[in-house]
Tab-separated table of C-alpha atoms in Angstrom:
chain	number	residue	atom	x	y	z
A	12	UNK	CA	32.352	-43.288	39.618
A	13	UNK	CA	31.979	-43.659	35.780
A	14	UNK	CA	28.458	-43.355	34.534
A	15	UNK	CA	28.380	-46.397	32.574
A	16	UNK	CA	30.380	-49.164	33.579
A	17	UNK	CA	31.083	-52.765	32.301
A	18	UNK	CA	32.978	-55.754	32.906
A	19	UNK	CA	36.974	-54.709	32.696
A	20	UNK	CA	37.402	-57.971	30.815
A	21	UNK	CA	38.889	-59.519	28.559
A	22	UNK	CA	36.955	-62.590	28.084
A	23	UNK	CA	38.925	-65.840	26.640
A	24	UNK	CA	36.184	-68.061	25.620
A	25	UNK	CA	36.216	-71.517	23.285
A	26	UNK	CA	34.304	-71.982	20.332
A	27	UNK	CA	30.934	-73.400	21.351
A	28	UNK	CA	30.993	-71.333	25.035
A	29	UNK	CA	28.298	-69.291	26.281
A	30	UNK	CA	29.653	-65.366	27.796
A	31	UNK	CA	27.897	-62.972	29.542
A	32	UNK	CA	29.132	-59.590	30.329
A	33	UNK	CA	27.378	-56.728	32.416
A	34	UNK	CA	26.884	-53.480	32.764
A	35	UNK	CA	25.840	-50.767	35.419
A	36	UNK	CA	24.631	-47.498	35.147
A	37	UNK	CA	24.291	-44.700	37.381
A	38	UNK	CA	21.276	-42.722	36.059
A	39	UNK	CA	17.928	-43.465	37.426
A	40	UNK	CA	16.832	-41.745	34.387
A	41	UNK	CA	18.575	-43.414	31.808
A	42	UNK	CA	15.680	-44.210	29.408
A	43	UNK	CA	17.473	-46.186	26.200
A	44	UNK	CA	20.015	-49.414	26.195
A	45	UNK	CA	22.250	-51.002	23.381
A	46	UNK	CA	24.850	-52.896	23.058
A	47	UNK	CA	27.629	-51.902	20.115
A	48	UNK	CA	29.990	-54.106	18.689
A	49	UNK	CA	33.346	-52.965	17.660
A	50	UNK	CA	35.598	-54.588	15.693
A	51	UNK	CA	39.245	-53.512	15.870
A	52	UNK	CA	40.360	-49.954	14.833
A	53	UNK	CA	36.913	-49.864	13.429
A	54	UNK	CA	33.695	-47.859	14.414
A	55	UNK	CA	31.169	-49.327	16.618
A	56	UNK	CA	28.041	-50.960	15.304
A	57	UNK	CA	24.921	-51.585	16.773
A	58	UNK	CA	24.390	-54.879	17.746
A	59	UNK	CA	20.872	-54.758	19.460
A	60	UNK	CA	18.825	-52.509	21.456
A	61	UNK	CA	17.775	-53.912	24.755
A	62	UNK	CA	13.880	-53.921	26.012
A	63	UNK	CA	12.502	-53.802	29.572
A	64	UNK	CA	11.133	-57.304	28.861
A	65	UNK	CA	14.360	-58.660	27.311
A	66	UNK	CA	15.060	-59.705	23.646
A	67	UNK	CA	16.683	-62.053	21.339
A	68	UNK	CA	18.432	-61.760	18.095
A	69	UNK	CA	19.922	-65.622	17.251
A	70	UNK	CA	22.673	-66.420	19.523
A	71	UNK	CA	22.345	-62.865	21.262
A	72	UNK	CA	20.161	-62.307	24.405
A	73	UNK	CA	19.675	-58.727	26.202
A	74	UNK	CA	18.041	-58.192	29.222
A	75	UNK	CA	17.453	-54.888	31.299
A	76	UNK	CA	16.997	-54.628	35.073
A	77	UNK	CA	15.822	-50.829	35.909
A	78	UNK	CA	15.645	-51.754	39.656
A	79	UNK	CA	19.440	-52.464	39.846
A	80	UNK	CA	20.466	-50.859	37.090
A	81	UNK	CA	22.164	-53.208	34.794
A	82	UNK	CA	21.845	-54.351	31.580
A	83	UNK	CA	23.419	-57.769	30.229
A	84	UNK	CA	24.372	-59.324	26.967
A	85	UNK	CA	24.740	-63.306	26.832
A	86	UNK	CA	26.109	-65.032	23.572
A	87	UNK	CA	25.633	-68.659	22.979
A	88	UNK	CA	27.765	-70.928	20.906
A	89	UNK	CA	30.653	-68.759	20.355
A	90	UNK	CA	32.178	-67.881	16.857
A	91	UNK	CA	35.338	-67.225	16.464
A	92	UNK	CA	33.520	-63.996	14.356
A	93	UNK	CA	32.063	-63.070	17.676
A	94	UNK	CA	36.176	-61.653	18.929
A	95	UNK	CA	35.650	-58.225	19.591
A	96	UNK	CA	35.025	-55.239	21.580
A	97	UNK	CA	31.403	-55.076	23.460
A	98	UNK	CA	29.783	-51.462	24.113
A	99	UNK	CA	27.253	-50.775	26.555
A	100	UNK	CA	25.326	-47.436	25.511
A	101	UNK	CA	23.161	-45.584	28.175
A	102	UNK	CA	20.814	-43.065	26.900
A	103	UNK	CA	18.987	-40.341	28.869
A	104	UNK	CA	15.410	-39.145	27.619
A	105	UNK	CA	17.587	-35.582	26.667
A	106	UNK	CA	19.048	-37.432	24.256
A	107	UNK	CA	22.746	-37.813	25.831
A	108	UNK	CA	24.591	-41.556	25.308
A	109	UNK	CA	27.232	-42.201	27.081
A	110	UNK	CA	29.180	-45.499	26.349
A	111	UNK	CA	30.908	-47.767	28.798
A	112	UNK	CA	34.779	-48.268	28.101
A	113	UNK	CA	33.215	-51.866	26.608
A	114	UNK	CA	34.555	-55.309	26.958
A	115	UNK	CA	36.787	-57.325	24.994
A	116	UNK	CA	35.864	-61.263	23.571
A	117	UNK	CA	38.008	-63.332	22.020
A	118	UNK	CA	37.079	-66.463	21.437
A	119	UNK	CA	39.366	-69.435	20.340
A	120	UNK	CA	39.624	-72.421	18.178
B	4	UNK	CA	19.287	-44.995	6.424
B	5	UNK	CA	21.810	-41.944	6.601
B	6	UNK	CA	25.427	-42.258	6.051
B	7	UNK	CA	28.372	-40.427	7.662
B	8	UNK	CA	31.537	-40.560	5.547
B	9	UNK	CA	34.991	-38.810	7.091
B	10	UNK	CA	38.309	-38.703	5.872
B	11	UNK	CA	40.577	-38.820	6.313
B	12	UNK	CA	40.861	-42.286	7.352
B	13	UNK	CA	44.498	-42.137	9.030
B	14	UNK	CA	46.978	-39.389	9.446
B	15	UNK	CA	50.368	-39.169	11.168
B	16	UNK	CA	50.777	-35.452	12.564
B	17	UNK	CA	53.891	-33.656	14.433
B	18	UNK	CA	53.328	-31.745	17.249
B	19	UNK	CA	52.614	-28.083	17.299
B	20	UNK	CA	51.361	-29.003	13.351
B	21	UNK	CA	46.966	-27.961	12.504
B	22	UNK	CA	44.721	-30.342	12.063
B	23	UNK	CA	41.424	-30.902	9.919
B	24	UNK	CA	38.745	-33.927	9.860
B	25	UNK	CA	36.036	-33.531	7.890
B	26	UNK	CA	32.880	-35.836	8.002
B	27	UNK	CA	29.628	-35.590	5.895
B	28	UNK	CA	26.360	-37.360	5.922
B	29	UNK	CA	23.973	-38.374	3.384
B	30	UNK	CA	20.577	-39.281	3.477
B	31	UNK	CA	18.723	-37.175	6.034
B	32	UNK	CA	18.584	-33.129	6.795
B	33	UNK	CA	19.178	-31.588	9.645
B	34	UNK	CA	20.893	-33.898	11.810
B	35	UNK	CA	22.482	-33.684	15.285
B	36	UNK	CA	26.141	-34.398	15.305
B	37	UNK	CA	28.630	-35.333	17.139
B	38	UNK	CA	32.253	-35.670	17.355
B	39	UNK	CA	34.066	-38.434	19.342
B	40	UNK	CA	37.303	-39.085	20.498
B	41	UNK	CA	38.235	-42.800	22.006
B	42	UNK	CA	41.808	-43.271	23.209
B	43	UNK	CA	43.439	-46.700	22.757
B	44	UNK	CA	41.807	-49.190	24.686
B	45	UNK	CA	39.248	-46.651	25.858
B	46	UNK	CA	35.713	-46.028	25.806
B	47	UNK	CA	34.247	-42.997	23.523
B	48	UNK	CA	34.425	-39.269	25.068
B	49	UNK	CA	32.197	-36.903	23.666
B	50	UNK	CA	33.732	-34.062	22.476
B	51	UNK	CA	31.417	-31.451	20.522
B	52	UNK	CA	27.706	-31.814	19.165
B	53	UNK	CA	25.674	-29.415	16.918
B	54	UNK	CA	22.101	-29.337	16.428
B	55	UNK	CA	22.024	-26.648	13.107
B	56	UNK	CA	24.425	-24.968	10.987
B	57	UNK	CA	26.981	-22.718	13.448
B	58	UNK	CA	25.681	-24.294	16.485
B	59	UNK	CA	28.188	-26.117	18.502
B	60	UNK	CA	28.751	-27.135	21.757
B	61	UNK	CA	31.650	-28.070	23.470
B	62	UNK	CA	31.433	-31.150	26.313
B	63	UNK	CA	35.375	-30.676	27.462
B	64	UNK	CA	37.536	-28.346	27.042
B	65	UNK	CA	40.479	-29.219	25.072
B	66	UNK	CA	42.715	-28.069	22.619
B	67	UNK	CA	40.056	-29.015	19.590
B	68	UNK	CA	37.835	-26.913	18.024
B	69	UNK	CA	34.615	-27.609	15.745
B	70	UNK	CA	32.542	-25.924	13.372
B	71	UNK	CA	29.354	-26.635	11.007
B	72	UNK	CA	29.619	-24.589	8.214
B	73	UNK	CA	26.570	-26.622	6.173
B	74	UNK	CA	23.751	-28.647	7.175
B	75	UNK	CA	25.558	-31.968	6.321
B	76	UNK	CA	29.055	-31.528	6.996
B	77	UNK	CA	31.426	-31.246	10.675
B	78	UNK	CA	34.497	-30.221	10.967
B	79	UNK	CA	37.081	-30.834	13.976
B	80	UNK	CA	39.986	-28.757	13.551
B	81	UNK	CA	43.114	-27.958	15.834
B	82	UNK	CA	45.597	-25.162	15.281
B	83	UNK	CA	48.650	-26.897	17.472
B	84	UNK	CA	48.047	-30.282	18.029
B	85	UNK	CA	49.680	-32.113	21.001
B	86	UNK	CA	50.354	-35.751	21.676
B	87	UNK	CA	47.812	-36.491	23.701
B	88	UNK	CA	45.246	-35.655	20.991
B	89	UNK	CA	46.017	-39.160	19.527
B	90	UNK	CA	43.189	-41.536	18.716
B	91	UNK	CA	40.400	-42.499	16.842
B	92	UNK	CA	37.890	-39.639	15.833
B	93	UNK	CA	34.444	-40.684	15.260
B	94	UNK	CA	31.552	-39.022	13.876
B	95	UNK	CA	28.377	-40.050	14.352
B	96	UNK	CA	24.266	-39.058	14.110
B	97	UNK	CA	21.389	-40.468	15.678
B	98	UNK	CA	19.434	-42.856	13.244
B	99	UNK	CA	17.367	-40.561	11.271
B	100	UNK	CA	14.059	-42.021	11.795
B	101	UNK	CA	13.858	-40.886	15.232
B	102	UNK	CA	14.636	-43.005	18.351
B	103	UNK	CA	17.812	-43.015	20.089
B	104	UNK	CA	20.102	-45.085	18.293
B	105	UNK	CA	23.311	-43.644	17.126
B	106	UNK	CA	25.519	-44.311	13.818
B	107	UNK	CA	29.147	-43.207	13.130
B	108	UNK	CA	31.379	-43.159	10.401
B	109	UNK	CA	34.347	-44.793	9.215
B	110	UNK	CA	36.516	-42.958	12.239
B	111	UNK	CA	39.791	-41.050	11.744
B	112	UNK	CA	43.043	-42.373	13.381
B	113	UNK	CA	45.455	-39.785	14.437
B	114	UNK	CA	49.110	-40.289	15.430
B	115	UNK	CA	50.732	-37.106	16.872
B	116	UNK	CA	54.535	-37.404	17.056
């Protein structure tokens, strides 16, 4: 079983659509979340970190259940600028991330 | 903030030929680093980090090989490469200010035919 895993996708959404995707981790001791945006053949980004409490950045929501061990990331009123490549990024308090195999968004016209 | 430059940005090797990526960072001293490796369609595999000058560690053995030879720069290096060492090289650091947020550079895309 992978360490960090994510929804296989990919997602076909419409403009306007609200997406979630998910992500489980295997490490109780996982101690840091993000998600990463990547853009094709480019490097990932950071997109947001995700809290125990949840946060919000615009159209981007995070949230972080310990006691299952998942994070999410929900985007309201797709872009067509939101098509790309979603990273989930599990860090362990030694310092070690290890990235899920992400999911792909494309949203259309 | 720091920034991590490699280069170069795309190369198309032949098997059994070396190879050299070389990535730098500016802005901060002393940083961890790490090289990547993320296979088409893939997520990122870890493949070396260093922690000071000379210091690296290895997370899977491979036919790659890495070295540190300042404070600021990385090198990943193969002497014969073969075609499955094709993909996109990243290096990265962790943000500079502390916490555990990590930044790469441009990447390197390799072709080995």
């Amino acid at each position: 079983r992978k360490e960090v895993e994510q929804d296989p996708g990919p997602f076909n959404v419409p403009e306007g659509a609200t997406v979630a995707f998910n992500c489980t981790y295997s490490n109780s001791a996982s101690q840091s979340f993000f998600w990463y945006r990547q853009d094709c053949r480019k490097e990932p980004k950071l997109l947001m970190s995700v809290y125990s409490s949840g946060n919000e950045d615009g159209r981007f929501t995070a949230q972080l259940n310990r006691a299952s061990q998942y994070i999410s990331l929900l985007i309201r009123d797709s872009k067509l600028s939101d098509s790309a490549t979603y990273l989930c990024v599990v860090n362990t308090n030694a310092g070690k991330s290890t990235f899920g195999d992400g999911t792909t968004l494309t949203v259309k016209p | 903030s720091q920034t991590i430059h490699q280069w170069p940005a795309t190369l198309v090797q032949p098997v059994g030929s070396p190879l050299s990526l070389e990535c730098t960072v500016e802005g901060t001293s002393n940083p961890n680093l790490y090289w990547y490796r993320q296979a088409a369609g893939r997520g990122l595999q870890l493949l070396f980090y260093s922690v000071g000058i000379g210091q690296i560690s290895s997370e899977v053995p491979q036919n790659l090989s890495a070295s540190r030879p300042q404070d600021r720069q990385f090198i990943l290096s193969s002497k014969k490469l073969l075609l499955s060492d094709s993909g996109f090289y990243l290096c990265a650091s962790p943000d500079r200010r502390g916490g555990n947020t990590i930044y790469f550079g441009e990447g390197s895309w390799l072709t080995v035919v």
